Coordinates of C-alpha atoms in Angstrom, one line a residue:
X1 CA 61.5 46.1 30.0
X2 CA 62.7 46.7 33.6
X3 CA 62.5 50.5 33.7
X4 CA 58.9 50.5 34.9
X5 CA 59.6 48.0 37.7
X6 CA 62.9 49.3 39.1
X7 CA 61.3 52.0 41.3
X8 CA 58.8 49.5 42.6
X9 CA 61.0 46.5 43.3
X10 CA 64.6 47.7 43.2
X11 CA 67.5 46.4 41.2
X12 CA 68.5 43.7 43.7
X13 CA 64.9 42.3 43.9
X14 CA 64.7 42.3 40.1
X15 CA 67.8 40.2 40.0
X16 CA 66.3 37.8 42.6
X17 CA 63.2 37.5 40.4
X18 CA 65.3 36.9 37.3
X19 CA 67.3 34.1 38.9
X20 CA 64.5 32.3 40.6
X21 CA 63.6 28.9 39.1
X22 CA 59.9 28.2 38.8
X23 CA 57.8 25.2 37.9
X24 CA 54.3 26.0 36.6
X25 CA 52.0 23.0 36.2
X26 CA 49.0 23.8 34.0
X27 CA 48.8 26.5 31.4
X28 CA 45.0 26.8 31.0
X29 CA 42.5 29.4 32.2
X30 CA 44.4 30.1 35.4
X31 CA 48.0 29.1 34.5
X32 CA 48.2 31.1 31.2
X33 CA 47.6 34.3 33.1
X34 CA 50.0 33.3 35.8
X35 CA 52.7 32.6 33.2
X36 CA 52.1 35.9 31.4
X37 CA 52.5 37.9 34.6
X38 CA 55.6 36.0 35.6
X39 CA 57.3 36.7 32.3
X40 CA 56.3 40.4 32.4
X41 CA 57.6 40.6 36.0
X42 CA 61.1 39.5 34.9
X43 CA 61.1 35.8 35.6
X44 CA 63.7 34.2 33.3
X45 CA 63.9 30.6 34.5
X46 CA 60.6 28.8 34.2
X47 CA 59.4 25.3 33.3
X48 CA 55.8 24.8 32.2
X49 CA 54.0 21.5 32.1
X50 CA 50.8 20.7 30.3
X51 CA 49.8 17.8 28.0
X52 CA 46.7 19.4 26.4
X53 CA 45.8 21.0 23.1
X54 CA 43.6 24.0 22.5
X55 CA 39.9 23.4 21.8
X56 CA 37.2 25.9 20.8
X57 CA 35.7 25.7 24.3
X58 CA 39.0 27.3 25.6
X59 CA 38.4 30.6 23.7
X60 CA 36.4 32.2 26.4
X61 CA 39.1 32.2 29.1
X62 CA 42.6 30.9 28.2
X63 CA 45.0 33.6 27.3
X64 CA 46.7 31.9 24.4
X65 CA 43.6 30.2 22.9
X66 CA 42.7 31.8 19.6
X67 CA 41.2 30.6 16.4
X68 CA 44.7 30.1 15.1
X69 CA 45.9 27.9 18.0
X70 CA 43.0 25.5 18.1
X71 CA 44.5 22.0 17.9
X72 CA 47.9 23.3 18.9
X73 CA 49.8 22.3 22.1
X74 CA 49.2 24.8 24.9
X75 CA 52.8 24.7 26.0
X76 CA 54.0 25.6 22.5
X77 CA 51.8 28.7 22.3
X78 CA 53.0 29.7 25.8
X79 CA 56.6 29.3 24.8
X80 CA 56.2 31.4 21.7
X81 CA 54.4 34.1 23.7
X82 CA 56.9 34.1 26.5
X83 CA 59.9 34.4 24.1
X84 CA 58.1 37.2 22.2
X85 CA 58.0 39.2 25.5
X86 CA 61.5 38.4 26.8
X87 CA 63.9 36.7 24.3
X88 CA 66.3 36.0 27.2
X89 CA 63.8 34.0 29.2
X90 CA 64.8 30.3 29.6
X91 CA 61.5 28.6 29.1
X92 CA 61.4 24.8 29.3
X93 CA 58.2 23.1 28.1
X94 CA 57.2 19.5 29.0
X95 CA 54.4 17.8 27.3
X96 CA 53.5 15.4 30.1
X97 CA 51.0 14.7 32.9
X98 CA 52.4 14.6 36.5
X99 CA 50.9 12.3 39.0
X100 CA 51.9 10.6 42.3
X101 CA 54.1 8.0 40.5
X102 CA 55.8 10.4 38.0
X103 CA 59.6 10.1 37.9
X104 CA 60.3 13.9 38.0
X105 CA 63.2 15.8 39.5
X106 CA 61.9 18.7 41.6
X107 CA 65.2 19.5 43.2
X108 CA 66.2 22.4 41.0
X109 CA 63.1 24.5 41.5
X110 CA 62.6 27.3 44.0
X111 CA 58.8 27.5 43.6
X112 CA 56.1 25.1 42.4
X113 CA 52.9 26.7 41.1
X114 CA 50.0 24.4 40.8
X115 CA 47.4 25.5 38.2
X116 CA 46.2 22.0 37.2
X117 CA 42.8 20.4 37.6
X118 CA 43.6 16.9 38.9
X119 CA 43.4 16.1 42.6
X120 CA 46.0 13.3 42.5
X121 CA 48.3 15.6 40.5
X122 CA 47.9 18.4 43.0
X123 CA 48.5 16.0 45.9
X124 CA 51.7 14.8 44.1
X125 CA 52.9 18.4 43.8
X126 CA 52.3 19.1 47.5
X127 CA 54.0 15.9 48.6
X128 CA 57.1 16.6 46.5
X129 CA 57.2 20.2 47.6
X130 CA 57.4 18.9 51.2
X131 CA 59.8 16.2 50.3
X132 CA 62.3 18.5 48.5
X133 CA 61.5 21.5 50.8
X134 CA 60.2 23.7 48.0
X135 CA 57.7 26.5 48.3
X136 CA 54.3 25.9 46.7
X137 CA 51.2 27.8 45.9
X138 CA 48.0 25.9 44.8
X139 CA 45.0 27.0 42.8
X140 CA 41.7 25.6 44.0
X141 CA 38.2 25.8 42.5
X142 CA 37.6 28.9 40.3
X143 CA 35.0 27.5 37.9
X144 CA 31.3 28.1 38.1
X145 CA 32.0 31.5 39.8
X146 CA 31.2 35.0 38.7
X147 CA 32.8 37.4 41.2
X148 CA 36.5 38.1 40.6
X149 CA 36.6 40.3 43.7
X150 CA 36.0 37.2 45.8
X151 CA 39.1 35.4 44.6
X152 CA 41.7 35.6 47.3
X153 CA 44.8 34.0 49.0
X154 CA 44.1 31.6 51.8
X155 CA 45.4 28.3 53.1
X156 CA 44.1 24.8 52.3
X157 CA 42.8 24.2 55.8
X158 CA 40.9 27.5 55.8
X159 CA 39.4 26.8 52.4
X160 CA 37.7 23.4 53.0
X161 CA 34.3 24.9 52.1
X162 CA 35.8 24.8 48.6
X163 CA 34.9 21.4 47.1
X164 CA 38.2 21.0 45.4
X165 CA 40.0 22.0 48.6
X166 CA 38.0 19.5 50.5
X167 CA 38.7 16.7 48.0
X168 CA 42.4 17.6 48.0
X169 CA 42.7 17.6 51.8
X170 CA 40.8 14.3 52.0
X171 CA 43.0 12.7 49.3
X172 CA 46.2 13.8 51.1
X173 CA 45.1 12.4 54.4
X174 CA 43.3 9.2 53.3
X175 CA 45.2 8.2 50.2
X176 CA 48.7 9.6 51.0
X177 CA 48.8 9.6 54.7
X178 CA 49.9 13.2 55.2
X179 CA 48.2 16.1 56.8
X180 CA 49.6 19.4 55.5
X181 CA 48.6 23.0 55.1
X182 CA 49.7 25.0 52.1
X183 CA 48.9 28.5 50.7
X184 CA 46.2 28.5 48.1
X185 CA 44.3 30.8 45.8
X186 CA 40.6 30.2 46.0
X187 CA 37.2 31.9 45.8
X188 CA 34.9 32.7 48.7
X189 CA 32.0 32.7 46.3
X190 CA 29.6 29.8 46.4
X191 CA 29.7 28.2 43.0
X192 CA 26.6 27.8 40.8
X193 CA 25.6 24.3 39.7
X194 CA 26.8 23.7 36.1
X195 CA 27.8 20.7 34.2
X196 CA 30.2 20.8 32.4
X197 CA 31.9 23.4 34.6
X198 CA 31.4 26.9 33.4
X199 CA 34.3 29.4 33.5
X200 CA 34.5 33.2 33.4
X201 CA 37.7 34.9 32.3
X202 CA 37.5 37.6 34.9
X203 CA 37.7 35.1 37.7
X204 CA 40.2 32.7 36.2
X205 CA 42.5 35.6 35.2
X206 CA 42.5 37.1 38.7
X207 CA 43.4 33.6 40.1
X208 CA 46.3 33.4 37.8
X209 CA 47.5 37.0 38.6
X210 CA 47.3 36.2 42.4
X211 CA 49.4 33.1 41.9
X212 CA 52.0 35.2 40.3
X213 CA 51.7 38.0 42.8
X214 CA 52.2 35.5 45.7
X215 CA 55.5 34.2 44.2
X216 CA 56.8 37.6 43.2
X217 CA 56.1 39.1 46.7
X218 CA 57.6 36.1 48.4
X219 CA 60.8 36.4 46.4
X220 CA 61.1 40.0 47.3
X221 CA 60.3 39.6 51.0
X222 CA 62.3 36.4 51.5
X223 CA 65.6 37.1 53.2

């Protein structure tokens, strides 16, 4: 599995990737692609959190959504997929919903990846990343957008034109009393108006890949 990565990353960096402990929150349209790339890049210690089951509406964009998995827990499908790629991966699945009041131990993780949809949940992850001095990358609004080439890495403060980013920043300041800036994956594209939110796999998948890429490159470049 590693022979096609050694010349790119080097053996020492592959060991760093293998031993890094990652928390991924959300395994939907963005999170499922992030999870897949992390496993294929050699990550072997990962916890995934999601409380949802697959529905027919997920078939257009969520990597592990198939006709056979409708009604099945998303984390269970992700676990099976991850182990089918790397049997040595230590994948922990938690069927729960994190919020500001959740009693959850963040201390063992090196990175927190936020791929969930809830503003309070995102705020809770950012607050706990600060509290426990953990690195975090956050996915902002990707729905209602058609241009994968406009999905990019930015920061929360630079992305306040993004409605989700604006809501998250306001929530952190007004509700939680903190003013922080964190790395994010977002889209520079102005969203169309659609209710319910429309999603295009080419944009959600790119967002998931960029979440993974941020973590992998940070592991490699972190001295």
